[in-house]
Coordinates of C-alpha atoms in Angstrom, one line a residue:
M1 CA 225.6 -278.0 144.4
K2 CA 223.7 -274.7 144.9
S3 CA 225.0 -272.3 147.4
S4 CA 222.8 -271.7 150.5
K5 CA 223.8 -268.1 150.6
E6 CA 220.8 -265.7 150.3
F7 CA 221.0 -262.5 148.3
A8 CA 218.5 -260.0 149.9
C9 CA 216.9 -257.1 148.1
R10 CA 218.4 -253.8 149.3
F11 CA 215.4 -251.6 148.7
P12 CA 213.4 -250.6 151.8
G13 CA 210.2 -252.3 152.5
C14 CA 211.0 -255.3 150.3
S15 CA 211.8 -258.7 151.9
A16 CA 212.6 -260.6 148.7
S17 CA 215.7 -262.8 148.6
Y18 CA 217.3 -265.1 146.1
R19 CA 219.9 -267.9 146.0
R20 CA 221.4 -266.6 142.7
K21 CA 222.7 -263.1 142.4
E22 CA 221.5 -262.6 138.8
H23 CA 217.9 -263.3 140.0
L24 CA 218.3 -260.6 142.6
S25 CA 219.7 -258.2 140.0
R26 CA 216.6 -258.8 137.8
H27 CA 214.3 -258.2 140.8
E28 CA 216.0 -255.0 141.9
A29 CA 215.9 -253.6 138.4
Q30 CA 212.2 -253.7 138.6
H31 CA 212.3 -251.3 141.5
I32 CA 213.7 -248.5 139.4
Q33 CA 211.6 -249.1 136.3
Q34 CA 208.6 -247.0 135.4
Q35 CA 205.5 -247.8 137.5
S36 CA 202.8 -249.8 135.8
F37 CA 199.8 -250.2 138.1
T38 CA 197.5 -247.3 137.5
C39 CA 194.5 -246.2 139.6
S40 CA 191.5 -246.1 137.3
I41 CA 189.8 -243.5 139.5
C42 CA 192.4 -240.8 140.0
G43 CA 195.1 -241.8 137.5
R44 CA 198.0 -242.3 140.0
S45 CA 200.5 -245.0 139.2
F46 CA 202.2 -247.5 141.5
G47 CA 205.1 -249.9 141.2
R48 CA 203.3 -252.8 142.8
N49 CA 199.7 -254.2 142.6
D50 CA 199.4 -254.4 146.4
T51 CA 200.4 -250.7 146.8
L52 CA 197.6 -249.9 144.3
R53 CA 195.1 -251.9 146.3
R54 CA 196.1 -250.2 149.5
H55 CA 195.7 -246.8 147.8
L56 CA 192.2 -247.8 146.6
R57 CA 191.1 -248.8 150.1
R58 CA 192.5 -245.7 151.8
K59 CA 191.7 -243.0 149.2
H60 CA 188.6 -244.3 147.4
G61 CA 187.0 -246.8 149.8
V62 CA 187.3 -249.5 147.1
S63 CA 188.5 -253.0 148.0
E64 CA 189.4 -254.2 144.5
P65 CA 190.8 -252.4 141.4
I66 CA 188.2 -251.3 139.0
H67 CA 188.5 -253.1 135.7
R68 CA 190.3 -251.0 133.2
V69 CA 188.7 -250.1 129.9
R70 CA 190.0 -252.2 127.0
K71 CA 191.2 -249.1 125.1
A72 CA 191.8 -245.7 126.6
C73 CA 191.9 -242.9 124.1
A74 CA 195.2 -241.3 123.2
N75 CA 194.1 -237.9 124.7
C76 CA 193.7 -239.5 128.1
R77 CA 196.9 -241.6 127.8
S78 CA 199.0 -238.6 126.9
I79 CA 198.1 -236.8 130.1
K80 CA 197.7 -240.0 132.2
S81 CA 194.1 -239.1 132.9
R82 CA 191.3 -241.6 133.6
C83 CA 189.4 -242.7 130.5
D84 CA 186.0 -244.4 130.7
G85 CA 186.4 -245.8 127.2
G86 CA 183.1 -244.3 126.0
S87 CA 182.4 -243.2 122.4
P88 CA 183.4 -240.5 122.9
C89 CA 184.9 -240.7 126.4
S90 CA 183.7 -238.3 129.1
E91 CA 187.0 -236.6 129.4
C92 CA 187.1 -235.6 125.7
L93 CA 183.5 -234.4 126.0
R94 CA 184.4 -232.3 129.0
R95 CA 187.4 -230.8 127.1
K96 CA 185.2 -230.3 124.0
I97 CA 187.8 -232.0 121.8
H98 CA 187.6 -234.8 119.3
C99 CA 187.9 -238.3 120.9
P100 CA 190.0 -240.7 119.0
L101 CA 187.7 -243.6 120.0
I102 CA 185.3 -242.2 117.4
R103 CA 186.5 -243.0 113.8
P104 CA 185.5 -240.7 111.0
D105 CA 182.9 -243.2 109.9
G106 CA 181.2 -242.9 113.3
A107 CA 182.4 -246.3 114.5
T108 CA 184.2 -246.8 117.8
G109 CA 187.6 -248.3 118.4
G110 CA 191.2 -247.4 119.0
D111 CA 193.1 -244.6 117.4
S112 CA 193.0 -244.6 113.6
P113 CA 196.4 -245.3 112.1
G114 CA 198.3 -242.1 111.5
Q115 CA 195.8 -239.9 113.4
S116 CA 196.8 -237.5 116.2
P117 CA 195.5 -237.7 119.8
S118 CA 193.1 -234.9 119.0
Q119 CA 191.5 -232.8 116.3
S120 CA 192.0 -235.6 113.8
I121 CA 195.2 -234.0 112.5
P122 CA 197.9 -236.2 110.9
F123 CA 200.3 -237.4 113.7
P124 CA 203.9 -237.6 112.5
A125 CA 204.9 -241.1 111.6
K126 CA 208.3 -242.3 112.8
P127 CA 210.9 -241.1 110.3
Y128 CA 212.9 -244.3 110.7
G129 CA 212.6 -247.8 111.9
P130 CA 213.1 -248.9 115.6
E131 CA 216.9 -249.2 115.2
K132 CA 217.4 -245.8 113.7
S133 CA 215.0 -244.2 116.1
R134 CA 217.0 -245.7 119.0
H135 CA 220.2 -244.3 117.5
F136 CA 218.7 -240.7 117.3
L137 CA 217.4 -241.0 120.9
E138 CA 220.9 -242.0 122.0
L139 CA 222.3 -238.9 120.3
Y140 CA 219.7 -236.9 122.2
F141 CA 221.0 -238.2 125.5
E142 CA 224.6 -238.1 124.5
L143 CA 224.6 -234.5 123.1
L144 CA 221.7 -232.5 124.5
H145 CA 221.1 -234.2 127.8
P146 CA 224.4 -233.0 129.4
H147 CA 223.2 -229.4 128.9
W148 CA 219.5 -229.9 129.4
P149 CA 219.1 -232.9 131.7
F150 CA 215.3 -232.8 132.4
V151 CA 214.3 -236.2 131.0
H152 CA 215.3 -239.1 133.2
R153 CA 217.3 -241.5 131.1
G154 CA 217.4 -244.4 133.6
S155 CA 213.6 -244.9 133.5
F156 CA 213.0 -243.7 129.9
N157 CA 211.4 -246.3 127.7
A158 CA 210.4 -245.1 124.2
N159 CA 207.6 -247.7 124.0
N160 CA 205.9 -246.4 127.1
E161 CA 206.4 -242.7 126.8
S162 CA 204.2 -240.0 125.2
P163 CA 204.7 -240.2 121.4
L164 CA 205.0 -236.4 121.4
L165 CA 207.9 -236.5 123.8
V166 CA 209.7 -239.3 122.0
Q167 CA 209.5 -237.6 118.6
S168 CA 210.5 -234.2 120.0
M169 CA 213.7 -236.0 121.2
I170 CA 214.1 -237.7 117.8
V171 CA 213.9 -234.3 116.1
I172 CA 216.9 -233.1 118.2
G173 CA 218.8 -236.4 117.6
L174 CA 218.3 -236.1 113.9
W175 CA 219.6 -232.5 113.9
A176 CA 222.5 -233.4 116.1
S177 CA 223.7 -236.1 113.7
E178 CA 224.8 -233.3 111.3
E179 CA 223.8 -235.5 108.3
Q180 CA 222.1 -233.3 105.7
S181 CA 219.3 -235.8 105.0
A182 CA 218.7 -236.3 108.7
Q183 CA 218.6 -232.6 109.4
S184 CA 216.0 -232.1 106.6
A185 CA 213.9 -234.9 108.2
A186 CA 214.3 -233.1 111.5
I187 CA 212.8 -229.8 110.1
D188 CA 210.0 -231.7 108.5
L189 CA 209.1 -233.6 111.6
H190 CA 209.5 -230.4 113.7
K191 CA 206.9 -228.7 111.5
T192 CA 204.4 -231.6 111.9
L193 CA 204.9 -231.6 115.6
D194 CA 204.4 -227.9 115.7
S195 CA 201.0 -228.3 114.0
S196 CA 200.1 -231.1 116.4
I197 CA 201.1 -229.0 119.5
R198 CA 199.1 -226.0 118.4
Q199 CA 196.0 -227.9 117.5
Q200 CA 196.1 -229.7 120.9
K201 CA 196.6 -226.5 122.8
E202 CA 193.4 -226.9 124.8
K203 CA 194.8 -230.1 126.3
W204 CA 198.0 -228.7 127.7
D205 CA 197.5 -225.0 128.0
V206 CA 196.0 -224.4 131.4
S207 CA 196.9 -220.7 131.3
I208 CA 193.6 -220.3 129.4
A209 CA 191.6 -222.7 131.5
E210 CA 188.9 -221.5 133.8
V211 CA 190.3 -223.5 136.7
A212 CA 193.7 -225.1 137.3
Y213 CA 194.4 -227.3 140.3
S214 CA 197.9 -227.8 141.7
S215 CA 196.7 -231.1 143.1
G216 CA 195.6 -232.5 139.8
S217 CA 197.5 -234.5 137.2
W218 CA 200.5 -232.6 135.8
P219 CA 201.2 -233.4 132.1
I220 CA 204.9 -233.6 132.6
P221 CA 205.7 -235.6 129.4
L222 CA 203.8 -233.1 127.3
Y223 CA 205.6 -230.2 128.9
Q224 CA 208.9 -231.9 128.4
A225 CA 208.0 -232.3 124.7
L226 CA 207.1 -228.6 124.5
L227 CA 210.4 -227.6 126.0
N228 CA 212.3 -229.8 123.6
H229 CA 210.3 -228.2 120.8
I230 CA 211.1 -224.7 121.9
I231 CA 214.8 -225.6 122.4
F232 CA 214.9 -226.9 118.8
C233 CA 213.2 -223.7 117.6
I234 CA 216.3 -221.9 118.9
M235 CA 218.8 -224.5 117.7
H236 CA 218.0 -225.0 114.1
K237 CA 218.1 -221.5 112.8
R238 CA 221.3 -220.9 111.0
R239 CA 221.1 -217.2 111.5
P240 CA 219.3 -216.7 114.8
S241 CA 217.7 -213.3 115.4
L242 CA 219.6 -211.4 118.1
G243 CA 218.3 -208.7 120.5
L244 CA 220.2 -205.7 121.6
D245 CA 221.6 -207.7 124.5
L246 CA 222.9 -210.2 121.9
K247 CA 220.7 -213.0 123.2
P248 CA 218.7 -215.1 120.8
S249 CA 215.1 -214.1 120.1
L250 CA 212.2 -216.3 119.1
P251 CA 209.6 -215.3 116.4
S252 CA 206.4 -214.2 118.1
G253 CA 204.6 -217.5 117.1
D254 CA 207.2 -219.7 118.8
L255 CA 207.5 -217.3 121.8
E256 CA 203.8 -217.6 122.4
L257 CA 204.3 -221.3 123.0
L258 CA 206.9 -220.5 125.6
V259 CA 204.6 -217.9 127.2
S260 CA 201.7 -220.5 127.4
L261 CA 204.0 -223.1 128.8
V262 CA 205.4 -220.9 131.6
Q263 CA 202.0 -219.5 132.5
S264 CA 200.6 -223.1 132.6
C265 CA 203.3 -224.3 134.9
R266 CA 202.8 -221.2 137.1
R267 CA 199.0 -221.8 137.4
L268 CA 199.6 -225.5 138.3
G269 CA 202.0 -224.4 141.1
M270 CA 204.9 -226.5 139.7
F271 CA 207.5 -224.0 141.0
Y272 CA 206.3 -224.4 144.6
F273 CA 208.0 -227.3 146.4
P274 CA 205.2 -228.2 148.8
N275 CA 202.9 -228.8 145.7
V276 CA 205.6 -231.1 144.2
L277 CA 205.8 -233.2 147.3
A278 CA 202.0 -233.3 147.8
R279 CA 201.6 -235.5 144.7
F280 CA 203.0 -238.5 146.6
L281 CA 201.9 -240.7 149.5
P282 CA 204.2 -241.8 152.4
D283 CA 204.1 -245.4 151.3
D284 CA 205.0 -244.6 147.7
H285 CA 208.2 -246.3 146.5
A286 CA 211.0 -244.0 147.6
P287 CA 213.3 -244.2 144.5
Y288 CA 210.2 -243.4 142.3
V289 CA 209.4 -240.4 144.5
W290 CA 213.0 -239.2 144.3
V291 CA 213.1 -239.5 140.5
S292 CA 209.7 -237.8 140.0
V293 CA 210.6 -234.9 142.3
E294 CA 214.0 -234.4 140.6
E295 CA 212.3 -234.6 137.2
V296 CA 210.1 -231.6 138.1
K297 CA 212.9 -229.6 139.6
R298 CA 215.2 -230.2 136.6
F299 CA 212.4 -229.4 134.1
N300 CA 211.7 -226.1 136.0
L301 CA 215.4 -225.1 135.9
A302 CA 215.6 -225.9 132.2
L303 CA 212.6 -223.8 131.5
F304 CA 214.2 -221.0 133.6
K305 CA 217.4 -221.2 131.6
V306 CA 215.5 -221.0 128.3
C307 CA 213.6 -217.9 129.5
R308 CA 216.8 -216.3 130.5
A309 CA 218.5 -217.1 127.2
L310 CA 215.8 -215.2 125.2
S311 CA 215.8 -211.5 124.9
G312 CA 212.0 -211.2 125.5
Y313 CA 211.5 -207.8 123.8
S314 CA 208.9 -205.6 125.4
R315 CA 206.0 -204.1 123.4
Q316 CA 204.7 -200.9 124.9
D317 CA 201.5 -198.9 124.6
G318 CA 201.2 -195.2 124.3
N319 CA 201.8 -194.7 128.1
G320 CA 205.1 -196.6 128.0
K321 CA 203.6 -199.7 129.7
E322 CA 204.3 -203.2 128.5
C323 CA 201.3 -204.8 126.7
G324 CA 200.4 -207.8 124.7
V325 CA 201.3 -211.5 125.2
I326 CA 204.8 -211.1 123.9
G327 CA 205.7 -208.2 126.1
A328 CA 203.9 -209.3 129.3
T329 CA 206.2 -209.7 132.2
S330 CA 204.0 -212.2 134.0
W331 CA 205.5 -215.1 132.0
R332 CA 209.1 -214.3 132.6
L333 CA 210.7 -216.6 135.1
A334 CA 213.0 -215.1 137.8
A335 CA 215.0 -216.8 140.4
S336 CA 212.6 -215.6 143.0
D337 CA 209.9 -217.7 141.3
L338 CA 211.8 -221.0 141.9
Q339 CA 210.5 -222.0 145.3
F340 CA 212.3 -225.4 145.5
P341 CA 215.8 -226.7 146.3
M342 CA 218.4 -227.2 143.7
P343 CA 218.6 -230.7 142.1
K344 CA 220.9 -233.1 143.9
N345 CA 223.0 -236.2 143.2
D346 CA 223.8 -235.8 139.5
P347 CA 225.5 -239.2 139.4
L348 CA 222.3 -240.9 140.5
W349 CA 220.2 -238.8 138.1
N350 CA 222.4 -239.8 135.2
A351 CA 222.8 -243.5 136.4
F352 CA 222.0 -245.9 133.6
G353 CA 221.4 -249.4 134.7
R354 CA 221.2 -251.1 138.1
E355 CA 224.9 -251.1 138.9
E356 CA 225.3 -247.4 138.3
W357 CA 222.2 -246.7 140.4
V358 CA 223.3 -248.9 143.3
S359 CA 226.7 -247.3 143.4
A360 CA 225.3 -243.7 143.4
V361 CA 222.2 -244.1 145.6
T362 CA 222.3 -242.4 149.0
E363 CA 220.4 -242.9 152.2
D364 CA 218.3 -239.8 151.7
V365 CA 217.0 -241.2 148.4
L366 CA 215.9 -244.4 150.0
H367 CA 214.2 -242.5 152.8
T368 CA 212.7 -239.5 151.1
S369 CA 210.7 -237.3 153.5
L370 CA 207.5 -235.8 152.2
D371 CA 207.2 -233.5 155.2
D372 CA 210.4 -231.7 154.9
I373 CA 209.9 -228.8 152.4
K374 CA 213.5 -227.6 152.8
E375 CA 212.5 -224.0 152.6
G376 CA 215.9 -222.8 153.7
E377 CA 217.3 -224.4 150.5
W378 CA 214.9 -222.9 148.0
I379 CA 216.5 -221.2 145.0
S380 CA 214.2 -218.2 145.6
N381 CA 216.0 -217.5 148.9
S382 CA 219.2 -216.8 146.9
A383 CA 217.5 -214.8 144.2
E384 CA 219.0 -211.5 145.2
L385 CA 222.5 -213.0 145.2
L386 CA 221.9 -214.6 141.8
R387 CA 220.6 -211.3 140.4
F388 CA 223.6 -209.4 141.7
A389 CA 225.9 -212.1 140.1
G390 CA 224.1 -211.8 136.8
A391 CA 223.1 -215.5 136.9

């Protein structure tokens, strides 16, 4: 005989209840999974279809979701931008880049096998099958993540993430395995990714764009991939170059990637907490908002740590002033640039699975306020103390 006891969902705004606890567990797990309902007008994603419909009514005056195109091009998918499915799509035309929906023979369709999201360059194939790939991703989270925790493990799904991000993580996992053949594969894959990153520069480098909007879509997965790529540039050299301060120094070509990344984040306003909060609506799912906000904060801090780890030699002109991309001070992050609070609740950020999440979740996570910018807690307010302490 079935028990009449009801197990109610503990997430705010959800009235679901079940007679069996395992059914409730399956339901609650969906609350913390990656959102899957995407607005075809502005590209925002939502965890539930009814939330998407409410967004469409309030923001765009549309009563029903617009039918999605059958196949969005990889360029638009990688930055979560709206794709009209044209041949080529309007977004690729605007960016003046090759649209993968046009095949070399002039026909339309999806991405050609083995082709990159842009420029028709070879995109790196997975070095191993699914099982091996999962193994190297686990090594990434086991060995690198404790030191550089800017990818959220609890919601990470390799099948849904940007291929560039996934493979940048596999590169580090391959290297961390300390197997000679795997490390050779890591270097080969790293070189191919490097070619892809540089040839797609127009897509992610807003430091050279005419206009950059803080309210627009932020290509967080691409920037996470870039940061992984730069970290590996530092890691894999057996005899890293050292500056006079005994800090590692990147070759100018790799350092230029870091310069572009920092300047892009600066132009998008990613270091300013009100801009981070402005990307969400009051009725957005609270755990999703918390994870997304923490992801930006932790990415920003990891980028800051990388900048501080590098010597950043100056190049001077005849008057003793710094000049050139490599020596320019505008890209160097200081604690005073970090206008956001420190990340909080490490156990929740590192929670893997429903039970760990439920045990670590706190009331402030379930009731995230988008109006409280917490200016008194900004890292920039402690910049002078950090500078004095040499942090």
